[in-house]
Tab-separated table of C-alpha atoms in Angstrom:
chain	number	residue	atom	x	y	z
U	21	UNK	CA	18.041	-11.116	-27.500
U	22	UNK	CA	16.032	-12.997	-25.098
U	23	UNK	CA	17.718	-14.729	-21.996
U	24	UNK	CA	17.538	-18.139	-21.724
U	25	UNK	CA	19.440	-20.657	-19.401
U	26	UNK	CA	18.995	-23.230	-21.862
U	27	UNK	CA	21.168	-21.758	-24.406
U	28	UNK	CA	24.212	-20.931	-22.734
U	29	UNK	CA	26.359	-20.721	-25.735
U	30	UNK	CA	24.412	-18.022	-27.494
U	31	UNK	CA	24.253	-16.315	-23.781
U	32	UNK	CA	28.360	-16.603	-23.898
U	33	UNK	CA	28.355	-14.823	-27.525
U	34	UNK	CA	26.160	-12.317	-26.205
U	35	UNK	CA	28.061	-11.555	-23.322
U	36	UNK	CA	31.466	-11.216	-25.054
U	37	UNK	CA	29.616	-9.100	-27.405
U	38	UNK	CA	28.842	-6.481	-25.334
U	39	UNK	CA	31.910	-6.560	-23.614
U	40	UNK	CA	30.565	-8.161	-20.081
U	41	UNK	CA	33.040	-11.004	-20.112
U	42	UNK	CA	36.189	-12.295	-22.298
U	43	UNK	CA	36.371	-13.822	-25.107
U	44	UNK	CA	38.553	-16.299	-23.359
U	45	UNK	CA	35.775	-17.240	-21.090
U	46	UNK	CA	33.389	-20.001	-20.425
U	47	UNK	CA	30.330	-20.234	-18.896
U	48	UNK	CA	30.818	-22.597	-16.124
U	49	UNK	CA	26.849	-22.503	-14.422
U	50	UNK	CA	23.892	-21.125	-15.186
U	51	UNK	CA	21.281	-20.691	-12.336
U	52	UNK	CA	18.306	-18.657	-10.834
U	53	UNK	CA	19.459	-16.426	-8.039
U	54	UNK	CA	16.156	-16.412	-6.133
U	55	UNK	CA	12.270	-16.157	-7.030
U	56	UNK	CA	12.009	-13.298	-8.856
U	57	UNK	CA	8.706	-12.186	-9.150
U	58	UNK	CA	9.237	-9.218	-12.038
U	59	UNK	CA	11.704	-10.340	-14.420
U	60	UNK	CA	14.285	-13.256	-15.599
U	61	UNK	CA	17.085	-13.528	-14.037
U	62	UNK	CA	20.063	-15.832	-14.171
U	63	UNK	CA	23.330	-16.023	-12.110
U	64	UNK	CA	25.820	-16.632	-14.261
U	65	UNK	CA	29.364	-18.018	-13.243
U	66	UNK	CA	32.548	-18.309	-15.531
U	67	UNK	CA	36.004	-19.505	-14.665
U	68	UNK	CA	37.025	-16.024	-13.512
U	69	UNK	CA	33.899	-13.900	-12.199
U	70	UNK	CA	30.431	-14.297	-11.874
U	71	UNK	CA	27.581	-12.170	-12.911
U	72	UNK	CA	23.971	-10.913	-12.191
U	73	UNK	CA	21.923	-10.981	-15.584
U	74	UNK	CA	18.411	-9.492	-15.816
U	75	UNK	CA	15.972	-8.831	-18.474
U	76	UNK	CA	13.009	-6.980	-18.304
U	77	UNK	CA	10.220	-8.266	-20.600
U	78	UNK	CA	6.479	-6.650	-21.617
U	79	UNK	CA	4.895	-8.883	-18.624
U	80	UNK	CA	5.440	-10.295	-14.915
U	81	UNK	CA	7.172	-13.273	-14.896
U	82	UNK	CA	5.778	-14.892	-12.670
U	83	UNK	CA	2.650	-13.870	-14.095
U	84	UNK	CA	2.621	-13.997	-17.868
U	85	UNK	CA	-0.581	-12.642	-18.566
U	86	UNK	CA	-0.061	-9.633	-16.345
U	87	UNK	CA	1.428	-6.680	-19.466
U	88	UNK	CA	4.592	-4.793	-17.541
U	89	UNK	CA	6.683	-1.896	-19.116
U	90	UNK	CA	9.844	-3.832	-20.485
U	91	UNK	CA	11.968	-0.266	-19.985
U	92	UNK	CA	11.679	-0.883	-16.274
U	93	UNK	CA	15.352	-2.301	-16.420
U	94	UNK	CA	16.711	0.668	-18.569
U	95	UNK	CA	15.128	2.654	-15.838
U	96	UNK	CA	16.585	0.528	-12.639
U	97	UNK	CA	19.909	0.556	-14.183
U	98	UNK	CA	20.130	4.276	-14.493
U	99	UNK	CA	18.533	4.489	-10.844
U	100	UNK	CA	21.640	2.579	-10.331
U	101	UNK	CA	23.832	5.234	-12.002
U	102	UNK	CA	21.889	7.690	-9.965
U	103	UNK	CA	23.263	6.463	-6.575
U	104	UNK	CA	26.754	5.977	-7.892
U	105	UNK	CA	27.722	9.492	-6.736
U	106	UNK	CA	26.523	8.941	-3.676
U	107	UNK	CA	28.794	6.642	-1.424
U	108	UNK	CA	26.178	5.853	1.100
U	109	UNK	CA	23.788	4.532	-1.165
U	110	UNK	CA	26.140	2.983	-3.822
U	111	UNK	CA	27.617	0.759	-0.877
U	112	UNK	CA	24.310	-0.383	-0.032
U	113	UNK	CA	23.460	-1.517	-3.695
U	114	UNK	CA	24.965	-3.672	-6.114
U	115	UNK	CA	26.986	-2.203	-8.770
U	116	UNK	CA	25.679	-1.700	-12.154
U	117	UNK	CA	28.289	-3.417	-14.790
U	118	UNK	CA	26.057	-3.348	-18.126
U	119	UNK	CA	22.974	-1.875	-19.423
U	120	UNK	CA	21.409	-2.891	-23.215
U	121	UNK	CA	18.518	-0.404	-23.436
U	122	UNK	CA	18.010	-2.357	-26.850
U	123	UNK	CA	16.997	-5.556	-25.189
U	124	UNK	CA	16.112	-4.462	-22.003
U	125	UNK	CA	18.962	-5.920	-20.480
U	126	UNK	CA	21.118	-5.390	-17.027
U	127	UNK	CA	24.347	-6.453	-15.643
U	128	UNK	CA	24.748	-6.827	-11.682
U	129	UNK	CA	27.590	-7.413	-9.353
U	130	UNK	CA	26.428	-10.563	-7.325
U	131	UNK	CA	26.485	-10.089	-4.287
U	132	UNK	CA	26.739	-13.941	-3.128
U	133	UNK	CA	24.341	-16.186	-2.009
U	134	UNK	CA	22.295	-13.802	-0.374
U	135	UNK	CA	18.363	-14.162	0.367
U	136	UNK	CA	15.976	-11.628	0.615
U	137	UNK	CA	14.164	-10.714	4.376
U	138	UNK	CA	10.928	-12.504	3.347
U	139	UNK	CA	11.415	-14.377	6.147
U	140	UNK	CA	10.036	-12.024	8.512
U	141	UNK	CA	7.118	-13.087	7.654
U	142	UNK	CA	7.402	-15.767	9.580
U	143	UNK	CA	6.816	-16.631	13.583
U	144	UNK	CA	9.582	-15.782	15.414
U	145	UNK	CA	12.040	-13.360	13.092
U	146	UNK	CA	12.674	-10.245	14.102
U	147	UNK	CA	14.734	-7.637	11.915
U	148	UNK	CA	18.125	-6.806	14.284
U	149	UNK	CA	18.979	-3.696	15.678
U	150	UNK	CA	21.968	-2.934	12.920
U	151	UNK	CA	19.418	-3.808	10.353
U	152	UNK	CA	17.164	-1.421	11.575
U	153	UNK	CA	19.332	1.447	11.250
U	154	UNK	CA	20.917	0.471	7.762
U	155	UNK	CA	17.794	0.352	5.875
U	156	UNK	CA	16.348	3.428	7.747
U	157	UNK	CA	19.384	5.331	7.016
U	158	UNK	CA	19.487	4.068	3.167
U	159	UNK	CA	15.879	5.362	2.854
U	160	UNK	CA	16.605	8.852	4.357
U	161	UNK	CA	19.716	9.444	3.036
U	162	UNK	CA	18.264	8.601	-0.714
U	163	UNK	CA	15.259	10.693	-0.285
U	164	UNK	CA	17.838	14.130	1.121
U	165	UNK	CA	20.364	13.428	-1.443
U	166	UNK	CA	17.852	13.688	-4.610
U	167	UNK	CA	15.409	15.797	-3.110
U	168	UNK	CA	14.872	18.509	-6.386
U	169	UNK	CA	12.381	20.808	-7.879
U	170	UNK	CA	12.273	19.368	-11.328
U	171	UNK	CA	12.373	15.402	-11.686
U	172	UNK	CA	15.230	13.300	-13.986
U	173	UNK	CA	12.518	12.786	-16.272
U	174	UNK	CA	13.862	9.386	-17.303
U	175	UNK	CA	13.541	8.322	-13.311
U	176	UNK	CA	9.695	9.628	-13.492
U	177	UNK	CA	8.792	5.550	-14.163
U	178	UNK	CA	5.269	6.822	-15.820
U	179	UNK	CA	4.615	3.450	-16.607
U	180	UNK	CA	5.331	1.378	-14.066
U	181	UNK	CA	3.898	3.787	-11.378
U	182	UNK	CA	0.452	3.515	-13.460
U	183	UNK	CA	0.548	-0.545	-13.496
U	184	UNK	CA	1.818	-0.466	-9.686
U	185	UNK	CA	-0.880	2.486	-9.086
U	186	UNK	CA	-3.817	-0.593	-10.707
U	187	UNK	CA	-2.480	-3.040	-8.125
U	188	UNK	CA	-2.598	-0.650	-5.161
U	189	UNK	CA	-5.499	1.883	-5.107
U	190	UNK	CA	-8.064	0.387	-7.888
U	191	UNK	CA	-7.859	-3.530	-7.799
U	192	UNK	CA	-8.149	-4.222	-3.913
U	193	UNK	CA	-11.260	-2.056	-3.494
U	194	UNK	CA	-13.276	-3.040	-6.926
U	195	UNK	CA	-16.152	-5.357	-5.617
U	196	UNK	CA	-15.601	-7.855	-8.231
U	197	UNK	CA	-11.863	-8.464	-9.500
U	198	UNK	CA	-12.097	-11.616	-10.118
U	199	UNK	CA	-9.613	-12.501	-7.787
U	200	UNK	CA	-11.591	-15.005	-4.820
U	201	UNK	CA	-9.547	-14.791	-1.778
U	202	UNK	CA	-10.877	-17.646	0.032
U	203	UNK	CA	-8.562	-19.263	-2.210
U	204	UNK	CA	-6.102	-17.579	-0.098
U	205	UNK	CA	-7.859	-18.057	3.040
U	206	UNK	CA	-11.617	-19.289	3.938
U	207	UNK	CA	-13.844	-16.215	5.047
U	208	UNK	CA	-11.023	-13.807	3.682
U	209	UNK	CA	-13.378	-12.520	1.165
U	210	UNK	CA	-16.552	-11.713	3.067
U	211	UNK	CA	-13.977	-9.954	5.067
U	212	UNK	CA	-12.688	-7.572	2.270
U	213	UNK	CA	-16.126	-7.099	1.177
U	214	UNK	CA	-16.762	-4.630	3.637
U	215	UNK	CA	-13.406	-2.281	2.210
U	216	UNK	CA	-14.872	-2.848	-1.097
U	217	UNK	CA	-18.162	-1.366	-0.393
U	218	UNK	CA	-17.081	1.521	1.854
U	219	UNK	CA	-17.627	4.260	-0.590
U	220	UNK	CA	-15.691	7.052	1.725
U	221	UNK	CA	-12.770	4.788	2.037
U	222	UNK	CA	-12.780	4.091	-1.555
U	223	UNK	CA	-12.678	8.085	-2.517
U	224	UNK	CA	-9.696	8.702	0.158
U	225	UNK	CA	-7.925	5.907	-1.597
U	226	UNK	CA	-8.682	7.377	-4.342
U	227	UNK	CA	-7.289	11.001	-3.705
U	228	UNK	CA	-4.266	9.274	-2.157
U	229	UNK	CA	-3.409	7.531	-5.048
U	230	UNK	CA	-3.877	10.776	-7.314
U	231	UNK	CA	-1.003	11.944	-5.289
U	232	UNK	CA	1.130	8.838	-5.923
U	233	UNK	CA	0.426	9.428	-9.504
U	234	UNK	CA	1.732	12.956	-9.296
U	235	UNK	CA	5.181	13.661	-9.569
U	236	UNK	CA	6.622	14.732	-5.614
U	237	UNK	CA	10.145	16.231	-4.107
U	238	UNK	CA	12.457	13.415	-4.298
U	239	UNK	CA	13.480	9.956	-5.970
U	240	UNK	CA	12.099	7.024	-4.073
U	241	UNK	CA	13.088	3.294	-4.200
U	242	UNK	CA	9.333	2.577	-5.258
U	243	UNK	CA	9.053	-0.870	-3.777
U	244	UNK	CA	10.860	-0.566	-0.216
U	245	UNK	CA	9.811	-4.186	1.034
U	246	UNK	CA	11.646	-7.344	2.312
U	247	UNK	CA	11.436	-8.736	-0.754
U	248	UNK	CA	13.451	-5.585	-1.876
U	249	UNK	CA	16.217	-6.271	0.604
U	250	UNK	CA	19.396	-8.827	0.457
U	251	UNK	CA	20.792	-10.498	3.926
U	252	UNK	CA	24.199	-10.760	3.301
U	253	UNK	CA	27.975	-11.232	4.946
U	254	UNK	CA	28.284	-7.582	5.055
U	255	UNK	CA	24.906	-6.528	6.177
U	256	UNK	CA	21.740	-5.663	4.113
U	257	UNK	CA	21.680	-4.685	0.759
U	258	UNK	CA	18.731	-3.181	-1.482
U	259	UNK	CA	17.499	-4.392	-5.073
U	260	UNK	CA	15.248	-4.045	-7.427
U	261	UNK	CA	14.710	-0.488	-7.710
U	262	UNK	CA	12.614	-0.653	-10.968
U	263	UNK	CA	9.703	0.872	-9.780
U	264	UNK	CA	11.428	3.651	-8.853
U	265	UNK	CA	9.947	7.294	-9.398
U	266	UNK	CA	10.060	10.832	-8.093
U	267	UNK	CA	7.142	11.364	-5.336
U	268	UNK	CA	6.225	12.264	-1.752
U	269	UNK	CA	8.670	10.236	0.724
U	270	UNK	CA	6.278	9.322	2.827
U	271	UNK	CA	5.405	6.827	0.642
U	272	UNK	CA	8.104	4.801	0.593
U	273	UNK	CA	8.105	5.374	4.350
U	274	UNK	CA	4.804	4.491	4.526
U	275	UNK	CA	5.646	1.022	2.750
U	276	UNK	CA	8.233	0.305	5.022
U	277	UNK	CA	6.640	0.877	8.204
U	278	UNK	CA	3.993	-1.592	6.610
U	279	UNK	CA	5.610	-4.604	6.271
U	280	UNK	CA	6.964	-4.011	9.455
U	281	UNK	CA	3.432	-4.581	10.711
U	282	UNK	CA	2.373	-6.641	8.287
U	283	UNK	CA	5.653	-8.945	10.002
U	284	UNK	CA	4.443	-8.475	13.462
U	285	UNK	CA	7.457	-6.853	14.406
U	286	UNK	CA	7.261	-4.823	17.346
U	287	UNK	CA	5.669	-1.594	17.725
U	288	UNK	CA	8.906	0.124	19.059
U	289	UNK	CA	10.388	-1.038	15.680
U	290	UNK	CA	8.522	1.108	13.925
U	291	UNK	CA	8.478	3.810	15.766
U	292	UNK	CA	12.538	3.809	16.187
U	293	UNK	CA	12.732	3.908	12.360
U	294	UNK	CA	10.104	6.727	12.097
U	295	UNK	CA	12.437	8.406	14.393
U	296	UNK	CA	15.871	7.691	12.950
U	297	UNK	CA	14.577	8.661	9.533
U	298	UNK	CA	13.730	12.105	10.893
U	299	UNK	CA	17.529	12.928	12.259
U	300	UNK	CA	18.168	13.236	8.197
U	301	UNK	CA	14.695	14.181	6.714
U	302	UNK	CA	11.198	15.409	7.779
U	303	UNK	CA	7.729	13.851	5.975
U	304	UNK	CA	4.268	14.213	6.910
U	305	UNK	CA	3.352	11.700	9.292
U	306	UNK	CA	-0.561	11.843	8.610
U	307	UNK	CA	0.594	11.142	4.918
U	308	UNK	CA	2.966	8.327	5.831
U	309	UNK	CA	-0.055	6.572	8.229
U	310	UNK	CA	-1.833	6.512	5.370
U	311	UNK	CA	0.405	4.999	2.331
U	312	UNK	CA	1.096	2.189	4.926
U	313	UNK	CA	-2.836	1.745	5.348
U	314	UNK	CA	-2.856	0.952	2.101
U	315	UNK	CA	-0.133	-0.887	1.333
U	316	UNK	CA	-1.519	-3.257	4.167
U	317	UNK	CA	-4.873	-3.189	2.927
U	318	UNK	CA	-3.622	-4.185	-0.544
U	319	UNK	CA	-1.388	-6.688	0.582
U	320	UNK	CA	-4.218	-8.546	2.693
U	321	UNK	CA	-6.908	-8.329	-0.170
U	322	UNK	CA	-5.352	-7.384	-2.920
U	323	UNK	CA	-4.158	-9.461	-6.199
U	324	UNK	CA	-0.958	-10.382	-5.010
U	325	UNK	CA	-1.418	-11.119	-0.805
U	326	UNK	CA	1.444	-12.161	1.143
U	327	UNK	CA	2.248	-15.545	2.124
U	328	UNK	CA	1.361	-14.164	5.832
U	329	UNK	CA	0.944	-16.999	8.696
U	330	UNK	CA	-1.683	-14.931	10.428
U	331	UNK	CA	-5.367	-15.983	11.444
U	332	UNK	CA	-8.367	-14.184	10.446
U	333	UNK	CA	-8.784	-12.471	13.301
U	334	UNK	CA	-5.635	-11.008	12.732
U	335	UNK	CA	-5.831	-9.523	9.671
U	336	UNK	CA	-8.936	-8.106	10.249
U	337	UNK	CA	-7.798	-6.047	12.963
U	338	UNK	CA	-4.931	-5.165	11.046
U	339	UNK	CA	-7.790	-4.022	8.203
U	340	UNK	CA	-9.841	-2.315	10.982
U	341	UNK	CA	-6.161	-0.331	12.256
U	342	UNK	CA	-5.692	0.732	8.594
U	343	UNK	CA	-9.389	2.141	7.678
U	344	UNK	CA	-9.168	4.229	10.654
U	345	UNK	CA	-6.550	6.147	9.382
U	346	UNK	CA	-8.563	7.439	6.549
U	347	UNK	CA	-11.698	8.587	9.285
């Protein structure tokens, strides 16, 4: 079964099949929730309810050519079972309502018309206090409630940890990727040449993202971004946990903390969440400096950059920040 807005009726059957909606039921409106990046996705609205629908195929979406592991939505939706049993977390989340391992398939409570915090990105937006302490306190509270000695082994994520591994510690540093950032922005590559060629940098990358690759103490969200988080009536709410995996919490920490730079949020930001995050768990701060080095690093010259509104200038000094970490 493969999704497909443009065939609503065999959607219907498939939906009534499995038990997701009556056989009474119409679909009213079929629509795209947002941009999804990873999979297809359709809203899907009936006289009575309406539902989140997501498949998982053997690439990116948005990228075709780019192979993914299709299971990643069998694994998010039992990352979503996972947090069921904890009220915190499951209140933060949307609730899982169907999962076809078959087909790769998951069901969603929508949680309205909700957009993600990309936004920050942008001159001017600044995440609120309340905010702050939500999505510090979801991250803590996930990484004490399933800290354990011997991983879920169907939450390890092998797969999509090594594709996500490529795309953090390999591609941004090879010298020739075939990815020209001046496309992104003029002079951006001469820039990254100098990370490219640093051959100390490139082995402390290298040993940090052995560690990634290594199973750690607790279940992490995997992807713990803006992208990753919903605005919404009631506050925020997290997605897209399909690169989930057990491993060291400062890296999902370390992410965090990131895009709070990579936002140009304030520096007391980020050093309020570091210390609201340690009233419920400890991490290694020396660690956690340096999973957000290179989470910056790989979002300034890596494959996939962010849409960032920030000079030159800027992001080499954030580049310059990061390496010294890793001295």
């Amino acid at each position: 079964m493969l999704l497909n807005a443009q065939e609503p009726q065999l959607l219907r059957d498939y939906l009534v099949r499995r038990g997701w909606i009556d056989e009474s039921e119409s679909i009213m409106t079929l629509e795209k929730p947002g941009e999804g990046n990873m999979n297809y996705i359709l809203r899907i609205s009936t006289p009575i309810r309406t539902l989140i629908v997501k498949q998982a195929r053997g690439y990116v979406e948005k990228s075709p050519t780019i192979v993914a592991p299709a299971e990643r939505a069998v694994i998010e939706g039992h990352f979503y079972e996972a947090v069921q049993d904890v009220p915190m977390l499951a209140e933060q989340m949307p609730h899982l309502l169907g999962l076809d391992p078959e087909n790769n398939i998951l069901v969603l409570e929508d949680l309205g018309r909700a957009r993600d915090y990309t936004n920050l990105y942008q001159p001017g937006q600044q995440l609120g206090d309340d905010e702050q302490v939500v999505l510090t306190e979801y991250l803590a509270n996930l990484h004490h409630h399933f800290a354990v000695v011997t991983p879920t082994p169907v939450l390890r994520n092998k797969a999509m940890r090594a594709l996500n591994h490529e795309h953090m510690f390999v591609y941004p540093f090879q010298i020739d990727n075939r990815f020209d950032l001046d496309t992104v922005q003029p002079g951006l590559q001469e820039l990254a040449m100098s990370y490219k060629t640093d051959s100390a940098l490139k082995t402390a990358i290298q040993r940090l993202g052995d560690m990634y690759l290594a199973d750690g103490p607790t279940l992490l969200h995997g992807d713990y971004y803006p992208g990753s988080w919903l605005r919404t009536d009631a506050g925020p709410k997290i997605i897209d946990p399909e690169c989930c995996f057990y491993g060291s919490p400062e890296y999902d920490l370390g992410v965090f903390v990131a895009h709070l730079q990579l936002a140009s949020q304030p520096n007391r930001m980020a050093e309020r969440v570091l210390a609201l995050y340690r009233e419920t768990a400890s991490f290694d701060e020396k660690l956690r400096q340096q999973f957000s080095a290179v989470e910056i690093m790989r979002r300034l010259i890596g494959l996939a950059p962010l849409p960032l509104p920030l000079s030159l200038d800027q992001k080499a000094q954030l580049l310059t920040d990061a390496r010294k970490v890793f001295v």
